[in-house]
mmCIF file of C-alpha atoms in Angstrom:
data_model
loop_
_atom_site.group_PDB
_atom_site.id
_atom_site.type_symbol
_atom_site.label_atom_id
_atom_site.label_comp_id
_atom_site.label_asym_id
_atom_site.label_seq_id
_atom_site.Cartn_x
_atom_site.Cartn_y
_atom_site.Cartn_z
ATOM 1 C CA UNK A 29 0.000 0.000 0.000
ATOM 2 C CA UNK A 30 1.406 3.379 -0.984
ATOM 3 C CA UNK A 31 2.268 5.786 1.819
ATOM 4 C CA UNK A 32 1.319 9.409 2.283
ATOM 5 C CA UNK A 33 2.550 11.487 -0.626
ATOM 6 C CA UNK A 34 3.327 15.167 -0.327
ATOM 7 C CA UNK A 35 4.198 17.438 -3.220
ATOM 8 C CA UNK A 36 6.315 19.312 -3.855
ATOM 9 C CA UNK A 37 9.227 18.346 -1.620
ATOM 10 C CA UNK A 38 10.811 21.774 -1.788
ATOM 11 C CA UNK A 39 9.484 25.235 -2.484
ATOM 12 C CA UNK A 40 11.096 28.650 -2.540
ATOM 13 C CA UNK A 41 8.772 31.614 -2.509
ATOM 14 C CA UNK A 42 9.011 35.345 -2.007
ATOM 15 C CA UNK A 43 7.310 37.334 0.724
ATOM 16 C CA UNK A 44 3.783 38.281 -0.242
ATOM 17 C CA UNK A 45 3.266 35.356 -2.598
ATOM 18 C CA UNK A 46 0.929 32.481 -1.938
ATOM 19 C CA UNK A 47 1.607 28.753 -2.004
ATOM 20 C CA UNK A 48 -0.388 25.536 -2.266
ATOM 21 C CA UNK A 49 0.844 22.247 -0.878
ATOM 22 C CA UNK A 50 -0.678 18.898 -1.717
ATOM 23 C CA UNK A 51 -1.135 15.701 0.242
ATOM 24 C CA UNK A 52 -2.435 12.317 -0.902
ATOM 25 C CA UNK A 53 -3.299 10.058 2.044
ATOM 26 C CA UNK A 54 -2.977 6.314 2.322
ATOM 27 C CA UNK A 55 -5.794 4.598 0.497
ATOM 28 C CA UNK A 56 -8.770 4.200 2.818
ATOM 29 C CA UNK A 57 -7.669 6.921 5.219
ATOM 30 C CA UNK A 58 -10.269 9.661 5.405
ATOM 31 C CA UNK A 59 -8.578 11.904 7.936
ATOM 32 C CA UNK A 60 -5.767 14.233 6.890
ATOM 33 C CA UNK A 61 -3.894 16.462 9.328
ATOM 34 C CA UNK A 62 -1.363 19.193 8.652
ATOM 35 C CA UNK A 63 1.514 20.251 10.894
ATOM 36 C CA UNK A 64 4.097 23.004 10.706
ATOM 37 C CA UNK A 65 7.527 22.057 12.009
ATOM 38 C CA UNK A 66 10.155 24.647 12.882
ATOM 39 C CA UNK A 67 13.312 24.303 15.010
ATOM 40 C CA UNK A 68 12.037 26.766 17.587
ATOM 41 C CA UNK A 69 8.378 25.745 17.881
ATOM 42 C CA UNK A 70 8.488 22.032 17.201
ATOM 43 C CA UNK A 71 5.377 20.476 15.659
ATOM 44 C CA UNK A 72 2.445 22.846 15.522
ATOM 45 C CA UNK A 73 -0.988 21.550 14.521
ATOM 46 C CA UNK A 74 -2.563 23.460 11.659
ATOM 47 C CA UNK A 75 -5.821 21.658 10.910
ATOM 48 C CA UNK A 76 -7.459 18.318 10.287
ATOM 49 C CA UNK A 77 -9.919 17.362 7.603
ATOM 50 C CA UNK A 78 -12.274 14.421 7.599
ATOM 51 C CA UNK A 79 -14.702 13.631 4.796
ATOM 52 C CA UNK A 80 -14.142 17.056 3.208
ATOM 53 C CA UNK A 81 -14.928 18.910 6.442
ATOM 54 C CA UNK A 82 -12.508 20.707 8.722
ATOM 55 C CA UNK A 83 -12.618 18.770 11.951
ATOM 56 C CA UNK A 84 -10.062 20.530 14.138
ATOM 57 C CA UNK A 85 -8.108 23.742 13.793
ATOM 58 C CA UNK A 86 -4.938 25.014 15.389
ATOM 59 C CA UNK A 87 -3.991 28.555 16.339
ATOM 60 C CA UNK A 88 -2.801 29.890 13.035
ATOM 61 C CA UNK A 89 -3.894 33.072 11.246
ATOM 62 C CA UNK A 90 -6.476 32.999 8.511
ATOM 63 C CA UNK A 91 -3.714 33.146 5.899
ATOM 64 C CA UNK A 92 -3.441 29.400 6.438
ATOM 65 C CA UNK A 93 -6.292 27.448 4.928
ATOM 66 C CA UNK A 94 -6.962 24.004 3.650
ATOM 67 C CA UNK A 95 -9.453 21.774 1.988
ATOM 68 C CA UNK A 96 -10.104 18.138 1.316
ATOM 69 C CA UNK A 97 -11.490 16.602 -1.810
ATOM 70 C CA UNK A 98 -13.907 13.704 -2.213
ATOM 71 C CA UNK A 99 -10.995 11.320 -2.820
ATOM 72 C CA UNK A 100 -9.525 12.417 0.573
ATOM 73 C CA UNK A 101 -6.612 14.262 -1.036
ATOM 74 C CA UNK A 102 -5.945 17.516 0.757
ATOM 75 C CA UNK A 103 -4.395 20.837 -0.077
ATOM 76 C CA UNK A 104 -3.055 23.510 2.186
ATOM 77 C CA UNK A 105 -2.771 27.118 1.112
ATOM 78 C CA UNK A 106 -0.773 29.924 2.644
ATOM 79 C CA UNK A 107 -1.449 33.419 1.336
ATOM 80 C CA UNK A 108 0.632 36.568 1.727
ATOM 81 C CA UNK A 109 3.704 34.616 2.765
ATOM 82 C CA UNK A 110 5.896 35.924 5.561
ATOM 83 C CA UNK A 111 9.504 35.039 6.373
ATOM 84 C CA UNK A 112 8.275 33.266 9.494
ATOM 85 C CA UNK A 113 6.294 30.824 7.385
ATOM 86 C CA UNK A 114 9.530 29.122 6.371
ATOM 87 C CA UNK A 115 9.171 25.622 7.766
ATOM 88 C CA UNK A 116 8.713 21.950 7.072
ATOM 89 C CA UNK A 117 5.032 21.249 6.478
ATOM 90 C CA UNK A 118 3.991 17.728 7.327
ATOM 91 C CA UNK A 119 0.841 15.981 6.296
ATOM 92 C CA UNK A 120 -0.444 12.860 8.008
ATOM 93 C CA UNK A 121 -3.352 10.555 7.369
ATOM 94 C CA UNK A 122 -5.157 8.201 9.688
ATOM 95 C CA UNK A 123 -8.115 5.870 9.998
ATOM 96 C CA UNK A 124 -10.310 6.049 13.106
ATOM 97 C CA UNK A 125 -8.018 5.625 16.139
ATOM 98 C CA UNK A 126 -5.013 4.417 14.210
ATOM 99 C CA UNK A 127 -1.721 6.297 14.586
ATOM 100 C CA UNK A 128 -0.874 9.050 12.153
ATOM 101 C CA UNK A 129 1.047 8.086 9.042
ATOM 102 C CA UNK A 130 3.226 10.935 7.843
ATOM 103 C CA UNK A 131 4.455 12.022 4.461
ATOM 104 C CA UNK A 132 7.979 13.222 3.738
ATOM 105 C CA UNK A 133 6.959 16.837 4.113
ATOM 106 C CA UNK A 134 7.316 19.953 2.014
ATOM 107 C CA UNK A 135 10.193 22.259 2.884
ATOM 108 C CA UNK A 136 9.026 25.830 2.294
ATOM 109 C CA UNK A 137 11.542 28.641 2.215
ATOM 110 C CA UNK A 138 10.287 32.224 2.078
ATOM 111 C CA UNK A 139 12.807 34.856 1.001
ATOM 112 C CA UNK B 30 -6.164 21.067 27.659
ATOM 113 C CA UNK B 31 -3.758 18.242 27.171
ATOM 114 C CA UNK B 32 -0.025 18.889 27.247
ATOM 115 C CA UNK B 33 2.962 16.695 26.486
ATOM 116 C CA UNK B 34 6.377 17.471 27.950
ATOM 117 C CA UNK B 35 9.709 16.042 26.891
ATOM 118 C CA UNK B 36 12.266 17.321 29.363
ATOM 119 C CA UNK B 37 15.399 16.231 27.497
ATOM 120 C CA UNK B 38 16.014 18.425 24.425
ATOM 121 C CA UNK B 39 19.111 16.455 23.424
ATOM 122 C CA UNK B 40 20.913 13.247 24.429
ATOM 123 C CA UNK B 41 23.943 11.311 23.300
ATOM 124 C CA UNK B 42 24.831 7.698 24.009
ATOM 125 C CA UNK B 43 27.375 5.214 22.760
ATOM 126 C CA UNK B 44 26.355 2.566 20.292
ATOM 127 C CA UNK B 45 25.070 -0.620 21.969
ATOM 128 C CA UNK B 46 24.109 1.203 25.161
ATOM 129 C CA UNK B 47 20.591 1.488 26.504
ATOM 130 C CA UNK B 48 18.937 4.889 26.578
ATOM 131 C CA UNK B 49 15.676 6.114 28.073
ATOM 132 C CA UNK B 50 13.759 9.118 26.773
ATOM 133 C CA UNK B 51 11.315 10.800 29.122
ATOM 134 C CA UNK B 52 7.791 11.975 28.428
ATOM 135 C CA UNK B 53 5.128 13.260 30.765
ATOM 136 C CA UNK B 54 1.660 14.388 29.884
ATOM 137 C CA UNK B 55 -1.282 16.052 31.496
ATOM 138 C CA UNK B 56 -4.870 15.005 30.939
ATOM 139 C CA UNK B 57 -8.105 14.458 32.802
ATOM 140 C CA UNK B 58 -9.110 11.686 30.414
ATOM 141 C CA UNK B 59 -9.124 8.070 31.528
ATOM 142 C CA UNK B 60 -8.907 6.508 28.103
ATOM 143 C CA UNK B 61 -6.369 7.673 25.536
ATOM 144 C CA UNK B 62 -3.468 6.643 23.325
ATOM 145 C CA UNK B 63 0.213 7.445 23.575
ATOM 146 C CA UNK B 64 2.785 7.211 20.822
ATOM 147 C CA UNK B 65 6.473 7.583 20.190
ATOM 148 C CA UNK B 66 7.503 8.777 16.769
ATOM 149 C CA UNK B 67 10.989 8.899 15.295
ATOM 150 C CA UNK B 68 12.126 11.492 12.778
ATOM 151 C CA UNK B 69 15.546 10.686 11.280
ATOM 152 C CA UNK B 70 17.500 13.256 9.259
ATOM 153 C CA UNK B 71 15.605 12.063 6.196
ATOM 154 C CA UNK B 72 12.729 13.887 7.990
ATOM 155 C CA UNK B 73 9.936 11.326 7.584
ATOM 156 C CA UNK B 74 8.134 10.729 10.861
ATOM 157 C CA UNK B 75 7.867 7.037 11.645
ATOM 158 C CA UNK B 76 5.763 5.427 14.350
ATOM 159 C CA UNK B 77 7.963 3.601 16.850
ATOM 160 C CA UNK B 78 5.497 2.330 19.398
ATOM 161 C CA UNK B 79 1.915 2.783 20.585
ATOM 162 C CA UNK B 80 0.312 2.324 24.013
ATOM 163 C CA UNK B 81 -3.382 2.256 24.893
ATOM 164 C CA UNK B 82 -4.083 3.676 28.335
ATOM 165 C CA UNK B 83 -6.499 0.936 29.297
ATOM 166 C CA UNK B 84 -3.791 -1.698 28.783
ATOM 167 C CA UNK B 85 -1.590 -2.123 31.816
ATOM 168 C CA UNK B 86 1.044 -4.102 29.955
ATOM 169 C CA UNK B 87 3.854 -2.008 28.564
ATOM 170 C CA UNK B 88 4.161 -2.075 24.774
ATOM 171 C CA UNK B 89 7.274 -3.549 23.195
ATOM 172 C CA UNK B 90 8.575 -3.495 19.625
ATOM 173 C CA UNK B 91 11.869 -5.336 19.246
ATOM 174 C CA UNK B 92 14.536 -3.122 20.881
ATOM 175 C CA UNK B 93 11.999 -0.446 21.785
ATOM 176 C CA UNK B 94 9.870 -0.631 24.908
ATOM 177 C CA UNK B 95 7.922 1.790 27.028
ATOM 178 C CA UNK B 96 7.459 2.305 30.737
ATOM 179 C CA UNK B 97 3.878 3.494 31.035
ATOM 180 C CA UNK B 98 2.971 4.819 34.464
ATOM 181 C CA UNK B 99 -0.657 5.962 34.196
ATOM 182 C CA UNK B 100 -0.985 7.397 37.682
ATOM 183 C CA UNK B 101 2.196 9.397 37.265
ATOM 184 C CA UNK B 102 1.243 10.323 33.688
ATOM 185 C CA UNK B 103 4.601 9.205 32.478
ATOM 186 C CA UNK B 104 5.440 7.425 29.222
ATOM 187 C CA UNK B 105 9.171 6.858 28.749
ATOM 188 C CA UNK B 106 10.803 5.110 25.793
ATOM 189 C CA UNK B 107 13.672 2.685 26.309
ATOM 190 C CA UNK B 108 15.945 1.817 23.410
ATOM 191 C CA UNK B 109 18.085 -1.235 24.063
ATOM 192 C CA UNK B 110 21.294 -2.085 22.207
ATOM 193 C CA UNK B 111 21.185 1.293 20.469
ATOM 194 C CA UNK B 112 22.320 1.457 16.854
ATOM 195 C CA UNK B 113 23.652 4.270 14.674
ATOM 196 C CA UNK B 114 20.382 4.201 12.756
ATOM 197 C CA UNK B 115 18.526 5.173 15.920
ATOM 198 C CA UNK B 116 19.969 8.681 15.599
ATOM 199 C CA UNK B 117 16.895 10.851 15.174
ATOM 200 C CA UNK B 118 14.477 13.265 16.754
ATOM 201 C CA UNK B 119 11.978 11.426 18.951
ATOM 202 C CA UNK B 120 8.517 12.808 19.625
ATOM 203 C CA UNK B 121 6.071 11.707 22.271
ATOM 204 C CA UNK B 122 2.407 12.173 21.354
ATOM 205 C CA UNK B 123 -0.987 11.977 23.047
ATOM 206 C CA UNK B 124 -4.380 11.297 21.480
ATOM 207 C CA UNK B 125 -7.885 10.999 22.856
ATOM 208 C CA UNK B 126 -10.164 8.469 21.217
ATOM 209 C CA UNK B 127 -11.675 10.046 18.114
ATOM 210 C CA UNK B 128 -15.250 11.193 18.535
ATOM 211 C CA UNK B 129 -17.375 13.516 16.446
ATOM 212 C CA UNK B 130 -17.518 17.172 17.421
ATOM 213 C CA UNK B 131 -14.701 17.197 19.901
ATOM 214 C CA UNK B 132 -11.210 18.583 20.013
ATOM 215 C CA UNK B 133 -9.206 15.388 19.790
ATOM 216 C CA UNK B 134 -6.214 16.485 17.760
ATOM 217 C CA UNK B 135 -2.997 14.680 18.492
ATOM 218 C CA UNK B 136 -0.676 16.628 20.777
ATOM 219 C CA UNK B 137 3.088 16.319 20.324
ATOM 220 C CA UNK B 138 5.918 17.083 22.687
ATOM 221 C CA UNK B 139 8.778 19.300 21.518
ATOM 222 C CA UNK B 140 11.013 16.320 20.885
ATOM 223 C CA UNK B 141 14.301 14.861 22.066
ATOM 224 C CA UNK B 142 17.232 14.837 19.669
ATOM 225 C CA UNK B 143 19.087 11.569 20.178
ATOM 226 C CA UNK B 144 22.622 11.012 18.923
ATOM 227 C CA UNK B 145 24.051 7.495 18.853
ATOM 228 C CA UNK B 146 27.825 7.728 18.870
ATOM 229 C CA UNK B 147 30.070 5.119 17.217
#
């Protein structure tokens, strides 16, 4: 069974631009969660989607948004990028009370 | 709100030694799940071990075992016969059973960076 796939692996953007990250969960997993990982803050929860609905949300500004499609694939969007948005963005999928299965992440650099 | 604390930001041990990583958590829940994840330099987070709070027996996966003390809210990870490939960031995580319409997101500690020295 294929794992969680995140694209792209690396992104370089300029302040003020917007970016869209993609995540394809493991087949059969309907829950997709997004995390931001930085050296200083560790793993910060962004949001979780289940059956196309946002189920939980972390404490991030409205510039961070996401959505989930009917095939459970998810996208995360960050608008008006700031330098502080530079981070590793991790996506994870799960099924019911199973552990999270993570993708390889997207490394976003904002210059 | 639930919190997860990993008090050791960084540790180093010699290859083949045994090392224990600490994790404490705070919750008023009686039933929940605890996890240890490993993130090697390749950056993919990998599940190491899982413990269900209602099970008194400590979980074990090959060289990895936990010491789960529910009353003390402690969940430490022991790595026996450590190997160079165990070098990674280790995260402790807490999860309530998933239920509709409740805040049950998985909470992670800040991590412990473990170096296995040759």
